Short mmCIF file of C-alpha atoms and ligand atoms in Angstrom, two decimals:
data_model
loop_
_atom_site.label_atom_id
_atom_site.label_comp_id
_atom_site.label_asym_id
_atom_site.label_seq_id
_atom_site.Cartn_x
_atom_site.Cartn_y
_atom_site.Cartn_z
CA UNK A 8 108.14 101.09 106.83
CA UNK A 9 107.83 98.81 103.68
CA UNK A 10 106.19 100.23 100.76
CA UNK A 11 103.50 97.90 99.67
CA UNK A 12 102.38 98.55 95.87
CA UNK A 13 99.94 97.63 94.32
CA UNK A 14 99.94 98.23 90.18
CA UNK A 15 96.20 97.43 89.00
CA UNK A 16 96.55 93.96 90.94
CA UNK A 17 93.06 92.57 90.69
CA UNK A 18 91.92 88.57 90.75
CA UNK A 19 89.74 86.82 88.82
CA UNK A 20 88.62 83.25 88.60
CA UNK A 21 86.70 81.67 85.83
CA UNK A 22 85.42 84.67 85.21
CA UNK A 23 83.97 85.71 88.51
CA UNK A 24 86.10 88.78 89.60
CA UNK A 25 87.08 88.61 93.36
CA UNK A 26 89.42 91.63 93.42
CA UNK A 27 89.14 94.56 90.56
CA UNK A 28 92.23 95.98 89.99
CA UNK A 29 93.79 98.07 92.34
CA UNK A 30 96.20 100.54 92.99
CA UNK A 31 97.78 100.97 96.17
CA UNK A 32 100.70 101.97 97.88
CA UNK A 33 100.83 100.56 101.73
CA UNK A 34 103.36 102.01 103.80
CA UNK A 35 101.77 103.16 106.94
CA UNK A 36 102.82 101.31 109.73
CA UNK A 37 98.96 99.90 110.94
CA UNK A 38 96.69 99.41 108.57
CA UNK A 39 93.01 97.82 108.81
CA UNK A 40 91.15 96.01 106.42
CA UNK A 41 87.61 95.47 106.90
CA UNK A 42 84.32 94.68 104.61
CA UNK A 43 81.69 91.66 104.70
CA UNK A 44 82.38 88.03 104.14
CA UNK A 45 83.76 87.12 100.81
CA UNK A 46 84.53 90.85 100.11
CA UNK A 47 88.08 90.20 99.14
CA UNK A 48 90.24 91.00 102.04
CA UNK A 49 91.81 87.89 102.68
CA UNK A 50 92.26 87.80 98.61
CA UNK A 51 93.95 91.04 98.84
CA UNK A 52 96.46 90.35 101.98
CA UNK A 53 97.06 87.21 100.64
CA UNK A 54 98.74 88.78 97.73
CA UNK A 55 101.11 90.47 99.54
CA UNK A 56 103.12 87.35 100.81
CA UNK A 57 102.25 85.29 97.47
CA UNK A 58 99.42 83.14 98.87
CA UNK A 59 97.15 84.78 95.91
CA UNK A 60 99.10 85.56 92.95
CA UNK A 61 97.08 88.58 91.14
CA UNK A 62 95.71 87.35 87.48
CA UNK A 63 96.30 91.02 86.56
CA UNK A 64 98.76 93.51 87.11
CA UNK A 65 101.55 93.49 89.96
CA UNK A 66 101.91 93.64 93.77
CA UNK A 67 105.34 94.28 94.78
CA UNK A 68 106.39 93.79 98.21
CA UNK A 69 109.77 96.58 99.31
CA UNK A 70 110.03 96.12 95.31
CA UNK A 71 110.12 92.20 95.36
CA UNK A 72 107.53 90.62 93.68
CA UNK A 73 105.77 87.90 96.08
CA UNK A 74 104.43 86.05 92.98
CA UNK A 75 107.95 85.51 91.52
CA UNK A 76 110.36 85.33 94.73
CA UNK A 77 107.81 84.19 97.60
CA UNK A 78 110.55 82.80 99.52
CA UNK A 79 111.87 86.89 99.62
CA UNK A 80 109.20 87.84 100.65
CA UNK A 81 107.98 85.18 103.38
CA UNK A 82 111.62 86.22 104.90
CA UNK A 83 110.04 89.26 105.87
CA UNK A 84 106.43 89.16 105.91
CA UNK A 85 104.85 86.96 108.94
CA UNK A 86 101.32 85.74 108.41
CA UNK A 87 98.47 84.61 110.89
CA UNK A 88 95.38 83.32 109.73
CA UNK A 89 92.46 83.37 112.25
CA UNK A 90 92.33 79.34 112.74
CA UNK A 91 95.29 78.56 114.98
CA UNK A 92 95.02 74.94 114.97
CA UNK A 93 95.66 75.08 110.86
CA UNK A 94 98.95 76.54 111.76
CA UNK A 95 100.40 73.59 113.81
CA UNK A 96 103.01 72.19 111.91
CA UNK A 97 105.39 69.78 115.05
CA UNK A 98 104.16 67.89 118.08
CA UNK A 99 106.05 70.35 120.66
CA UNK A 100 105.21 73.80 121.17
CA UNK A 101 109.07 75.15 121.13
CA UNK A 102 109.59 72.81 117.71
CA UNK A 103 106.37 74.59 116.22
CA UNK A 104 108.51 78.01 116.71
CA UNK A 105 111.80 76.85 115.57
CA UNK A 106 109.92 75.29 112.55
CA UNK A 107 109.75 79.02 111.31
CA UNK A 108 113.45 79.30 111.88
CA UNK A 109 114.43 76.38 109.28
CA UNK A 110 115.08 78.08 106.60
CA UNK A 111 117.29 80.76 108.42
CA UNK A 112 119.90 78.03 108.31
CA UNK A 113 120.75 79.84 112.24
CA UNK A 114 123.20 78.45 114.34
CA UNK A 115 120.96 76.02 116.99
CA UNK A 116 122.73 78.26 119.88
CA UNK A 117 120.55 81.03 118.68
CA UNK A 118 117.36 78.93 117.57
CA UNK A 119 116.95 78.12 121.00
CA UNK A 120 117.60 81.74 122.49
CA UNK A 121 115.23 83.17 119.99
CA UNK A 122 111.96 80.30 120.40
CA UNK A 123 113.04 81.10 124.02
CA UNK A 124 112.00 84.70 124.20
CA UNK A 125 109.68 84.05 122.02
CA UNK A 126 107.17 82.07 124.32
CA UNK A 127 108.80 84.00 127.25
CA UNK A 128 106.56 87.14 125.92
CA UNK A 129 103.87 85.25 125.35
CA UNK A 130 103.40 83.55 128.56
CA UNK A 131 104.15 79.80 127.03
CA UNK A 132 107.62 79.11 128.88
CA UNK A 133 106.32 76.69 130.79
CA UNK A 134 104.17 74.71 128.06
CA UNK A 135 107.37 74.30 125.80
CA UNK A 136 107.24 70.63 125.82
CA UNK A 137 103.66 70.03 125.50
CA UNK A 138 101.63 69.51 122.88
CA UNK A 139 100.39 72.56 120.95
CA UNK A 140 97.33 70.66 120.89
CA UNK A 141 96.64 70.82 124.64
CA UNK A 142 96.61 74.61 124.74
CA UNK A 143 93.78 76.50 124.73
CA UNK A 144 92.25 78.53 121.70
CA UNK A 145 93.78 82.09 122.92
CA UNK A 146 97.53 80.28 123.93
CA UNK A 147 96.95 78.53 120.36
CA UNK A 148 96.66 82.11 118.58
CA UNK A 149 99.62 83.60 120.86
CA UNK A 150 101.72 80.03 119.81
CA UNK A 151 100.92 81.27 116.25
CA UNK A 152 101.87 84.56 116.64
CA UNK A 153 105.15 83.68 118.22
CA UNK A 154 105.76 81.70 115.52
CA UNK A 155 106.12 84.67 112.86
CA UNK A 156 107.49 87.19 115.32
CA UNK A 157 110.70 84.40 115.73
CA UNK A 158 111.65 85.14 112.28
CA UNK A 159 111.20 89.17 113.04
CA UNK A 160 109.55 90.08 110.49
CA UNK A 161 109.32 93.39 108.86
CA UNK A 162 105.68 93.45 108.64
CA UNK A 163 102.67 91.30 109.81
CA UNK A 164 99.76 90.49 108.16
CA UNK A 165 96.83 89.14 110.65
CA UNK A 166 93.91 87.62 108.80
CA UNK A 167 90.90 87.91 110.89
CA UNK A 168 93.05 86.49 114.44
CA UNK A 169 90.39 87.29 116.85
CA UNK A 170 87.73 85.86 115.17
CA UNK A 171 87.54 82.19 116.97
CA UNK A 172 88.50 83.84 120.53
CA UNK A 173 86.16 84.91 123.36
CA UNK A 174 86.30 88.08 124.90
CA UNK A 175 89.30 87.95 127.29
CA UNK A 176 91.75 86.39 124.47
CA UNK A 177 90.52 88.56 121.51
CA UNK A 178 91.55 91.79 124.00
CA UNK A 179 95.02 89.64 124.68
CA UNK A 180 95.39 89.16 120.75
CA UNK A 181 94.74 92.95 120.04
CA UNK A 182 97.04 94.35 122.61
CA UNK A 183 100.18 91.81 121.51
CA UNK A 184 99.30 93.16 118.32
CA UNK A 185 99.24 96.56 119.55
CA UNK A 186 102.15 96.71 121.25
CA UNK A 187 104.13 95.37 117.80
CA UNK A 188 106.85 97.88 116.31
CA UNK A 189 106.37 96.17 113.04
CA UNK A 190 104.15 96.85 110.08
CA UNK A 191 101.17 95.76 110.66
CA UNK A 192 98.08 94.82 108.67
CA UNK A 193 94.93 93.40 109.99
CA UNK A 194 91.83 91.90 108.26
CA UNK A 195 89.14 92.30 111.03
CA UNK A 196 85.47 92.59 112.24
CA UNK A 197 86.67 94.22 115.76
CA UNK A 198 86.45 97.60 114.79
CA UNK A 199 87.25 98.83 118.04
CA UNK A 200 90.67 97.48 117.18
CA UNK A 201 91.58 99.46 114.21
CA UNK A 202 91.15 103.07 117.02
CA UNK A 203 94.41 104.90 116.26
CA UNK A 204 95.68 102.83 112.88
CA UNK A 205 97.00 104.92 110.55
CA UNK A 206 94.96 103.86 107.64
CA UNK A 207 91.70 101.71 107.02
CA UNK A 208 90.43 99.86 103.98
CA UNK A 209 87.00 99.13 103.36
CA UNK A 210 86.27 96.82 101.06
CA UNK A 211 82.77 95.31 99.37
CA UNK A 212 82.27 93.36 96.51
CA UNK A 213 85.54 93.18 95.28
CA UNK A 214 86.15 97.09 94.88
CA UNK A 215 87.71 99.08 97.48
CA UNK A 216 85.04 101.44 98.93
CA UNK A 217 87.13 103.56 101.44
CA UNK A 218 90.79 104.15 102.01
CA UNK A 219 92.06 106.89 104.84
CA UNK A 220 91.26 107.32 108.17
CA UNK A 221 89.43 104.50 110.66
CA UNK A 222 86.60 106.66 111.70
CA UNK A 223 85.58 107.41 107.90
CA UNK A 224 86.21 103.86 107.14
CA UNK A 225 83.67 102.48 110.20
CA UNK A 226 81.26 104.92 109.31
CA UNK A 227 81.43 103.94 105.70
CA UNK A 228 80.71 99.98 106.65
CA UNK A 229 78.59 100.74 109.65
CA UNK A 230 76.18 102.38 106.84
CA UNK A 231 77.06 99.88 104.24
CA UNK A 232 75.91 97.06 106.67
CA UNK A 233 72.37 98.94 107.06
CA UNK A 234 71.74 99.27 103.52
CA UNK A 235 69.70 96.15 102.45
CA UNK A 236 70.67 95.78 99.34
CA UNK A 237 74.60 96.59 99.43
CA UNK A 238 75.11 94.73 103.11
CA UNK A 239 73.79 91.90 101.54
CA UNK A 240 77.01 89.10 101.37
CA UNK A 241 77.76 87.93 97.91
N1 ADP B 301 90.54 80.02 94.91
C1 ADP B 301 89.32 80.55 94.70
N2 ADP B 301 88.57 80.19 93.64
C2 ADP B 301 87.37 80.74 93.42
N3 ADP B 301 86.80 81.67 94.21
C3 ADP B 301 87.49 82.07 95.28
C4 ADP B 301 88.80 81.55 95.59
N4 ADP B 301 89.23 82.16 96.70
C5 ADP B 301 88.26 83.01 97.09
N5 ADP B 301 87.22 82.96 96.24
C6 ADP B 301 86.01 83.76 96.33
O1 ADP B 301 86.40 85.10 96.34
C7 ADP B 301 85.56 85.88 97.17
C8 ADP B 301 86.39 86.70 98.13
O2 ADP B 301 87.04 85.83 99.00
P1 ADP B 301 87.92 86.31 100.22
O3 ADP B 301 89.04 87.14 99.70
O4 ADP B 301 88.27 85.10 100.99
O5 ADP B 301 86.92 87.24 101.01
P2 ADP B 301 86.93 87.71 102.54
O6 ADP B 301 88.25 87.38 103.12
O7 ADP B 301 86.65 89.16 102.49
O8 ADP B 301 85.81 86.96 103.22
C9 ADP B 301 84.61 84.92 97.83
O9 ADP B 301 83.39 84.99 97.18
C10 ADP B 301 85.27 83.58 97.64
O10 ADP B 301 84.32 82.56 97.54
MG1 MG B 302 88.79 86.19 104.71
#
């Protein structure tokens, strides 16, 4: 798997620190991140690909720095945010895939094989033409999904993608994500997801709180979330 490191990375704005510095090395192949709203774990994942560049120290992605060579990085690192729609970039759901694909510079031949099999998996064959605005909120998720596994990826961050879906497409979601042979790293408040990841992070306030296994992490922000003064949000 990649080795994610983290090298007293922390981020601070105007003097409000979001992330204190941490240090970190990623390399299990699924790994949770949960903790309250506005406890920095979309700060933290969002470092990885360059989204967030740290204001101190270094994150190094497989040794490339995502805050220097993004472009690297985004070669190998797919990202899903939790609001589908935002991640709609052409008027036809096969174009939407291929978008990813641009700056492969592939031959078309294999564009088309790969957005193809792409929406074969997911069940979107037949809605290739249409709209990505006429499919529903769980197809919309599995359209953005398909979108960074076209580029296979090395590893996938997923920031909170079951968090607009009812129940039937949030269990869809999870089990595509399941059944991936990439890295994986999810932000998420479905903690029966993270059963059998490899490592869970629990963040609050900025500070990570727990780090190891996903029962020890739940418990940890199970109890965190019944304390009234630490559960409280910032
Ligand atoms: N660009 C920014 N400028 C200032 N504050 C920010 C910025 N981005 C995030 N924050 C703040 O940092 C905190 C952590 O945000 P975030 O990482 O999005 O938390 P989470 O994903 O856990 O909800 C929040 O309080 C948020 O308001
Ligand atoms: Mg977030």
């Amino acid at each position: 798997m990649p080795a994610i490191t983290f090298a007293g990375a922390g981020v601070t704005y105007e003097g409000t620190t979001v992330l204190s510095p941490l240090d970190l090395e990623l390399r299990e192949r699924r790994i949770g991140i949960i903790g309250s709203n506005g406890s920095g774990k979309s700060t933290l994942v969002r470092m990885i690909n360059g989204l967030v560049e740290p204001t101190e120290g270094t994150v190094l992605y497989d040794g490339t720095s995502p805050a220097s060579d993004g472009r690297a990085v985004r070669r190998r690192v797919g990202f899903v945010f939790s609001d589908a729609e935002s991640q709609i970039v052409m008027p036809r759901v096969a174009d939407d895939v291929a978008f990813s694909l641009r700056r492969f510079k592939l031959p078309r031949a294999e564009v088309r094989a790969r957005v193809e099999a792409v929406l074969e998996r997911f069940g979107l064959a037949d809605r290739a033409e249409n709209s990505p605005h006429t499919l529903s909120g769980g197809e919309k998720q599995l359209l953005a999904l398909a979108a960074v596994l076209v580029i296979e990826p090395d590893t996938v961050i997923a920031d909170e993608p079951t968090t607009l879906l009812d129940l039937r497409n949030r269990r869809r979601i999870i089990r595509e994500l399941d059944s991936l042979e990439q890295q994986l790293i999810v932000v998420t408040h479905d903690l029966e997801m993270l059963r059998g990841f490899d490592r869970v992070l629990c963040l609050n306030r900025g500070t990570l709180l727990y780090d190891g296994t996903p029962d020890a992490a739940i418990d940890t922000y199970l109890r965190l979330m019944d304390d009234p003064m630490d559960g409280e949000p910032l």
